[in-house]
Amino acid sequence: MILINVKFTVRPEYAEEWLPRVEGFTRATRAEPGNVFFEWSQSVEDPNQFVLLEAFKDSEAGEKHVNSEHFRAAMAWMPEVIASTPQIINAEIPAEDWGPMGELSPRES
């Protein structure tokens, strides 16, 4: 699986509208056959910072994603909204999806 984490810092005047702006991009990416997950989070410490956790089943699926029309469209409008170059971690890992955390589980009632 290709695991990608991207940290976006947006201009303060766009922070409240970031998630609505990426909604179409998010829906289109989640609909890609090779997408495993595509999830956004907003920082609790910096309201202008958003983290994208995404995964694709393999490098071919990741390549199709970055060559998609919705990816190109997002890359076209994002420069006007971001405050700095996004930071990324991109790794190939031996997994197919989320798995259970071994160190923590709910207490039995």
mmCIF file of C-alpha atoms in Angstrom:
data_model
loop_
_atom_site.group_PDB
_atom_site.id
_atom_site.type_symbol
_atom_site.label_atom_id
_atom_site.label_comp_id
_atom_site.label_asym_id
_atom_site.label_seq_id
_atom_site.Cartn_x
_atom_site.Cartn_y
_atom_site.Cartn_z
ATOM 1 C CA MET A 1 0.000 0.000 0.000
ATOM 2 C CA ILE A 2 1.148 3.550 -0.688
ATOM 3 C CA LEU A 3 0.608 5.685 2.430
ATOM 4 C CA ILE A 4 0.717 9.450 2.015
ATOM 5 C CA ASN A 5 0.441 12.098 4.729
ATOM 6 C CA VAL A 6 0.280 15.726 3.645
ATOM 7 C CA LYS A 7 0.233 18.759 5.940
ATOM 8 C CA PHE A 8 -1.368 21.847 4.385
ATOM 9 C CA THR A 9 -1.164 25.298 5.940
ATOM 10 C CA VAL A 10 -3.754 27.592 4.389
ATOM 11 C CA ARG A 11 -4.045 31.350 4.456
ATOM 12 C CA PRO A 12 -6.101 32.386 7.519
ATOM 13 C CA GLU A 13 -8.871 33.901 5.413
ATOM 14 C CA TYR A 14 -9.463 30.482 3.774
ATOM 15 C CA ALA A 15 -9.322 28.216 6.853
ATOM 16 C CA GLU A 16 -13.097 28.030 7.346
ATOM 17 C CA GLU A 17 -13.733 27.242 3.697
ATOM 18 C CA TRP A 18 -10.881 24.741 3.137
ATOM 19 C CA LEU A 19 -12.924 21.583 3.795
ATOM 20 C CA PRO A 20 -15.839 22.710 1.594
ATOM 21 C CA ARG A 21 -13.342 23.640 -1.146
ATOM 22 C CA VAL A 22 -11.714 20.172 -1.123
ATOM 23 C CA GLU A 23 -15.045 18.322 -0.939
ATOM 24 C CA GLY A 24 -15.286 17.556 -4.674
ATOM 25 C CA PHE A 25 -11.623 16.520 -4.825
ATOM 26 C CA THR A 26 -12.180 14.285 -1.807
ATOM 27 C CA ARG A 27 -15.299 12.605 -3.240
ATOM 28 C CA ALA A 28 -13.635 12.013 -6.607
ATOM 29 C CA THR A 29 -10.505 10.540 -5.011
ATOM 30 C CA ARG A 30 -12.500 8.250 -2.727
ATOM 31 C CA ALA A 31 -14.313 6.954 -5.819
ATOM 32 C CA GLU A 32 -11.047 5.892 -7.494
ATOM 33 C CA PRO A 33 -10.813 2.068 -7.712
ATOM 34 C CA GLY A 34 -7.374 1.973 -6.050
ATOM 35 C CA ASN A 35 -8.127 4.360 -3.182
ATOM 36 C CA VAL A 36 -8.038 2.782 0.285
ATOM 37 C CA PHE A 37 -8.839 5.948 2.259
ATOM 38 C CA PHE A 38 -8.675 9.739 1.935
ATOM 39 C CA GLU A 39 -9.260 11.557 5.235
ATOM 40 C CA TRP A 40 -8.877 15.201 6.298
ATOM 41 C CA SER A 41 -8.230 16.508 9.826
ATOM 42 C CA GLN A 42 -7.895 20.064 11.111
ATOM 43 C CA SER A 43 -5.261 20.814 13.733
ATOM 44 C CA VAL A 44 -6.559 21.591 17.223
ATOM 45 C CA GLU A 45 -3.526 23.853 17.771
ATOM 46 C CA ASP A 46 -3.470 25.716 14.456
ATOM 47 C CA PRO A 47 -6.853 26.258 12.751
ATOM 48 C CA ASN A 48 -5.030 27.087 9.503
ATOM 49 C CA GLN A 49 -3.423 23.644 9.298
ATOM 50 C CA PHE A 50 -5.009 20.534 7.774
ATOM 51 C CA VAL A 51 -3.599 17.026 7.502
ATOM 52 C CA LEU A 52 -4.569 14.650 4.729
ATOM 53 C CA LEU A 53 -4.118 10.921 5.333
ATOM 54 C CA GLU A 54 -4.472 8.972 2.116
ATOM 55 C CA ALA A 55 -3.647 5.498 0.888
ATOM 56 C CA PHE A 56 -3.747 3.694 -2.426
ATOM 57 C CA LYS A 57 -3.597 -0.062 -2.948
ATOM 58 C CA ASP A 58 -0.355 0.155 -4.952
ATOM 59 C CA SER A 59 1.932 2.519 -6.855
ATOM 60 C CA GLU A 60 -0.129 2.106 -10.036
ATOM 61 C CA ALA A 61 -3.239 3.391 -8.212
ATOM 62 C CA GLY A 62 -1.209 6.287 -6.806
ATOM 63 C CA GLU A 63 0.053 7.171 -10.263
ATOM 64 C CA LYS A 64 -3.480 7.121 -11.687
ATOM 65 C CA HIS A 65 -4.515 9.458 -8.872
ATOM 66 C CA VAL A 66 -1.855 12.088 -9.580
ATOM 67 C CA ASN A 67 -2.701 11.913 -13.297
ATOM 68 C CA SER A 68 -6.453 12.302 -12.734
ATOM 69 C CA GLU A 69 -8.411 15.353 -13.834
ATOM 70 C CA HIS A 70 -9.628 16.055 -10.268
ATOM 71 C CA PHE A 71 -6.026 16.012 -8.971
ATOM 72 C CA ARG A 72 -4.908 18.445 -11.688
ATOM 73 C CA ALA A 73 -7.911 20.670 -10.986
ATOM 74 C CA ALA A 74 -7.113 20.780 -7.249
ATOM 75 C CA MET A 75 -3.447 21.558 -7.921
ATOM 76 C CA ALA A 76 -4.576 24.450 -10.138
ATOM 77 C CA TRP A 77 -6.594 26.306 -7.460
ATOM 78 C CA MET A 78 -4.682 25.355 -4.281
ATOM 79 C CA PRO A 79 -1.689 27.718 -4.798
ATOM 80 C CA GLU A 80 -4.014 30.693 -4.275
ATOM 81 C CA VAL A 81 -5.237 29.327 -0.940
ATOM 82 C CA ILE A 82 -2.192 27.754 0.733
ATOM 83 C CA ALA A 83 0.187 29.802 2.883
ATOM 84 C CA SER A 84 3.248 27.578 2.382
ATOM 85 C CA THR A 85 4.411 24.550 0.440
ATOM 86 C CA PRO A 86 2.698 21.449 1.868
ATOM 87 C CA GLN A 87 4.855 18.966 3.770
ATOM 88 C CA ILE A 88 4.569 15.289 2.755
ATOM 89 C CA ILE A 89 5.466 11.809 3.909
ATOM 90 C CA ASN A 90 5.075 9.185 1.191
ATOM 91 C CA ALA A 91 5.884 5.535 1.910
ATOM 92 C CA GLU A 92 5.156 2.084 0.607
ATOM 93 C CA ILE A 93 4.121 -0.161 3.479
ATOM 94 C CA PRO A 94 3.133 -3.831 3.806
ATOM 95 C CA ALA A 95 -0.566 -3.337 4.557
ATOM 96 C CA GLU A 96 -3.912 -3.377 2.761
ATOM 97 C CA ASP A 97 -6.050 -1.232 5.086
ATOM 98 C CA TRP A 98 -6.388 -0.082 8.684
ATOM 99 C CA GLY A 99 -5.694 -2.748 11.301
ATOM 100 C CA PRO A 100 -6.447 -3.002 15.030
ATOM 101 C CA MET A 101 -4.089 -1.327 17.484
ATOM 102 C CA GLY A 102 -2.451 -4.058 19.573
ATOM 103 C CA GLU A 103 -1.792 -1.893 22.640
ATOM 104 C CA LEU A 104 -5.337 -0.664 23.242
ATOM 105 C CA SER A 105 -8.870 -2.047 23.215
ATOM 106 C CA PRO A 106 -12.105 -1.180 25.039
ATOM 107 C CA ARG A 107 -12.518 -2.418 28.582
ATOM 108 C CA GLU A 108 -15.046 -5.235 28.949
ATOM 109 C CA SER A 109 -18.213 -4.174 30.773
#
